Amino acid sequence: MTTLSFTNILVLSYNSLSYAAILFLLASGLSLIFGVMRIVNLAHAAFFLFAGYLALEFYNIIFGSLSLMPRIIQLVSWTLLYFAWRGLNLYVAPRHAALALLLTYIVMETLCSLVWSFRFFELFFPHVPVKPVDRINFAGMITAILVALAIAALCGMFIERFFLRRLGQDTLSQVLVTIGFAFILQDGSLYTWGGDNFMLKQPWPLNFSAVVWGLSLPQYRAFMIVIAVVVAAALFLGIERTRLGAIMRAAVDDPEMARGIGINTNVVQMAIFAIGALLAATGGVVGGAFFGVYPGLDFEILPYAFAVVIIGGLGSLGGAVLGSIVVGFIENFGTALFPELSYFALFAPMAIILAIKPTGLFGKG
Amino acid sequence: MSTLLSVEDIHTYYGDSYVLQGLSIHVDEGETLGILGRNGMGKTTLINSIMGFVPPRRGAIHFRGEDITTANSFDISKMGIGLCPQGRRVFPTLSVRENLLVAQQEHDVGYRWDFKEVYELFPRLGERAGQRAGSLSGGEQQMLAVGRALMTNPSCLIMDEPSEGLAPMIIQDIGNAIQSLKAEGLAVVLVEQNAAFAVKTVDRVCVITNGKVVHESSPGELWANEEVRRNHLGIG
Ligand SMILES: Nc1ncnc2c1ncn2[C@@H]1O[C@H](COP(=O)(O)OP(=O)(O)OP(=O)(O)O)[C@@H](O)[C@H]1O
Ligand SMILES: [Mg+2]
């Protein structure tokens, strides 16, 4: 075991807090979705990674002049597909419409590869080769973040509306669907952007270290902490102090009764899922300049998010804050003190907390 | 008088258990209808069917001429049916004020019911506006349940056993509130076990046994009819 000097402890604490910030952004969405919808969303970390890639692509578009053409083609293809689906549904049953589209797809795919030698599939999922971007500024970063968030939120809404809503409260189907989407997003990202490791560039003035009392502290880490604090405050105020927050809490207390007084719980659930995806995406974009963006990052970080919500208690915002800080500190100090045992250092306390208080430190039910 | 709500020969099941077996009722505008019947006869199931919680498998329900048989509960509520359910079902973790807030709906026409009016009807709620609804007494929760239903500005108010488990004094208060709503011309469906309370309040009564209406009359006639009282209400 190594011993730590006082300076080491200060730096490690700073690192732990900034790590906790990213964990909070990821885990709060997981916790929120579970609290309101009783769904354990295994695709949650996939949104984290997906948003990192989206931000990377927008950096490429804004700063590396990547062509928008594949995306325009993609958008047109999906729109045409949607109208084909709607049109078919006017004349035949949905089952037959799906079959007709599937057959059309097989024919087109064969035709395209034989005659014009390209994948028909590429119209819907184009390959977009991105490169590392070195020139980046604050405004560009914010724009990329906002676009990535919007797209991630839309994906979340889509998954809730067309898949999860149909499953009701069947836990096994929920797990299977969300893990299915985790793989779809993961492999889709791999196909689209390739398998390279990328680092999102930190814009000026965040790409420097501040020197305090002779300690060199990267400013980007402070930025992560600020973002997490702002998001936590916004979430708290939104849930506890607004009418929409009250509607969400009512829908948790008694969903049937909430519908009976005019609350459209379908819209509430879709909004929650979108907010959850948005939180994960924020974590992914902000964290993308810290962890990097690479295939497998999602499944690497998901256990930490679960550790946070299990320690803090699923469905509790205060628990997510506390859990992230606990996990952030254990992870950083654990790695420094017992490098070979860092997983053990983290998951052993988690198991102990679960054994003593199965609902987590802050858990309700 | 035109018909506001009509339930036409509905058959409702919970899974395999066949509860409403061809039940019909109707409520006219401004009328107060009492629904009586012993435990487990299907009164709450009727309300669940109207509200869309448990839609009937056969039959139809119309409200203001529109078919609401398989409509979503939240749309039914927005069309003007206010529910004050059995067991009150206030949102326990929300404050009194938030319970009212979440029920408030957007309307083109002016609101009759807003916080001020609800607090006037039940001053106790105003005094406890910031308190968690789960920590209210039974009577206060009942007032909140009524106030919450009124916040949706209904044209028909459904109350399922509002007197259940309450002290006579509080039942009196709730009864007075119903009378004043009636005087305003609000149509009310009052489901009750407490027949003595119901007959004082309503214009017409239906008695339900085993998922069917077995008797329909004015409250006075029901009170005079020994046989129905003994066989279907269990009071001699
Ligand atoms: N969720 C449910 N699942 C299965 N059966 C149910 C359910 N709710 C009610 N029942 C059954 O349906 C029948 C009618 O119940 P209902 O609640 O409508 O009675 P009620 O007239 O409202 O009685 P009470 O006066 O006790 O409230 C009863 O036999 C009851 O056991
Ligand atoms: Mg009942």
PDB file of C-alpha atoms in Angstrom, chain A residues 239-243 246-251 253-266, chain B residues 51 53 72-74 77-78 81 83 85 89 91-94 98-99 101-106 148 152:
ATOM      1  CA  ILE A 239     -39.136  18.304  -9.765  1.00  0.00           C
ATOM      2  CA  GLU A 240     -39.901  19.934  -6.420  1.00  0.00           C
ATOM      3  CA  ARG A 241     -41.043  23.419  -7.370  1.00  0.00           C
ATOM      4  CA  THR A 242     -42.898  23.338 -10.695  1.00  0.00           C
ATOM      5  CA  ARG A 243     -46.314  22.145 -11.800  1.00  0.00           C
ATOM      6  CA  ALA A 246     -45.745  17.858  -9.297  1.00  0.00           C
ATOM      7  CA  ILE A 247     -47.476  16.096 -12.194  1.00  0.00           C
ATOM      8  CA  MET A 248     -44.550  13.684 -12.443  1.00  0.00           C
ATOM      9  CA  ARG A 249     -44.662  12.962  -8.727  1.00  0.00           C
ATOM     10  CA  ALA A 250     -48.435  12.463  -8.882  1.00  0.00           C
ATOM     11  CA  ALA A 251     -47.931   9.965 -11.709  1.00  0.00           C
ATOM     12  CA  ASP A 253     -47.799   8.088  -6.459  1.00  0.00           C
ATOM     13  CA  ASP A 254     -50.854   6.722  -8.291  1.00  0.00           C
ATOM     14  CA  PRO A 255     -50.705   6.543 -12.100  1.00  0.00           C
ATOM     15  CA  GLU A 256     -54.300   5.427 -12.568  1.00  0.00           C
ATOM     16  CA  MET A 257     -55.654   8.208 -10.374  1.00  0.00           C
ATOM     17  CA  ALA A 258     -53.431  10.704 -12.184  1.00  0.00           C
ATOM     18  CA  ARG A 259     -55.090   9.706 -15.451  1.00  0.00           C
ATOM     19  CA  GLY A 260     -58.470  10.027 -13.731  1.00  0.00           C
ATOM     20  CA  ILE A 261     -57.903  13.737 -13.130  1.00  0.00           C
ATOM     21  CA  GLY A 262     -56.752  14.418 -16.667  1.00  0.00           C
ATOM     22  CA  ILE A 263     -52.999  13.783 -16.576  1.00  0.00           C
ATOM     23  CA  ASN A 264     -51.773  12.139 -19.765  1.00  0.00           C
ATOM     24  CA  THR A 265     -49.319   9.713 -18.202  1.00  0.00           C
ATOM     25  CA  ASN A 266     -48.138   8.570 -21.644  1.00  0.00           C
TER      26      ASN A 266
ATOM     27  CA  MET B  51     -63.629   6.438 -16.035  1.00  0.00           C
ATOM     28  CA  PHE B  53     -59.874   2.366 -15.741  1.00  0.00           C
ATOM     29  CA  ASN B  72     -58.415   7.145 -22.319  1.00  0.00           C
ATOM     30  CA  SER B  73     -59.095   8.099 -18.709  1.00  0.00           C
ATOM     31  CA  PHE B  74     -57.362  11.449 -19.125  1.00  0.00           C
ATOM     32  CA  SER B  77     -61.579  13.577 -17.361  1.00  0.00           C
ATOM     33  CA  LYS B  78     -60.948  16.443 -19.765  1.00  0.00           C
ATOM     34  CA  ILE B  81     -66.202  13.925 -15.614  1.00  0.00           C
ATOM     35  CA  LEU B  83     -63.771  11.651 -10.001  1.00  0.00           C
ATOM     36  CA  PRO B  85     -62.701   7.850  -5.837  1.00  0.00           C
ATOM     37  CA  ARG B  89     -56.604   8.311  -3.371  1.00  0.00           C
ATOM     38  CA  PHE B  91     -51.392  11.875  -3.911  1.00  0.00           C
ATOM     39  CA  PRO B  92     -49.709  11.286  -0.539  1.00  0.00           C
ATOM     40  CA  THR B  93     -46.267  12.748  -1.273  1.00  0.00           C
ATOM     41  CA  LEU B  94     -47.685  15.945  -2.779  1.00  0.00           C
ATOM     42  CA  GLU B  98     -49.959  20.502  -5.333  1.00  0.00           C
ATOM     43  CA  ASN B  99     -52.789  17.954  -5.265  1.00  0.00           C
ATOM     44  CA  LEU B 101     -52.502  22.135  -8.873  1.00  0.00           C
ATOM     45  CA  VAL B 102     -51.975  18.924 -10.833  1.00  0.00           C
ATOM     46  CA  ALA B 103     -55.723  18.560 -11.398  1.00  0.00           C
ATOM     47  CA  GLN B 104     -56.150  22.037 -12.856  1.00  0.00           C
ATOM     48  CA  GLN B 105     -56.942  21.883 -16.551  1.00  0.00           C
ATOM     49  CA  GLU B 106     -56.728  24.354 -19.392  1.00  0.00           C
ATOM     50  CA  ARG B 148     -59.187  17.961  -6.564  1.00  0.00           C
ATOM     51  CA  THR B 152     -60.917  19.755 -13.195  1.00  0.00           C
TER      52      THR B 152
END
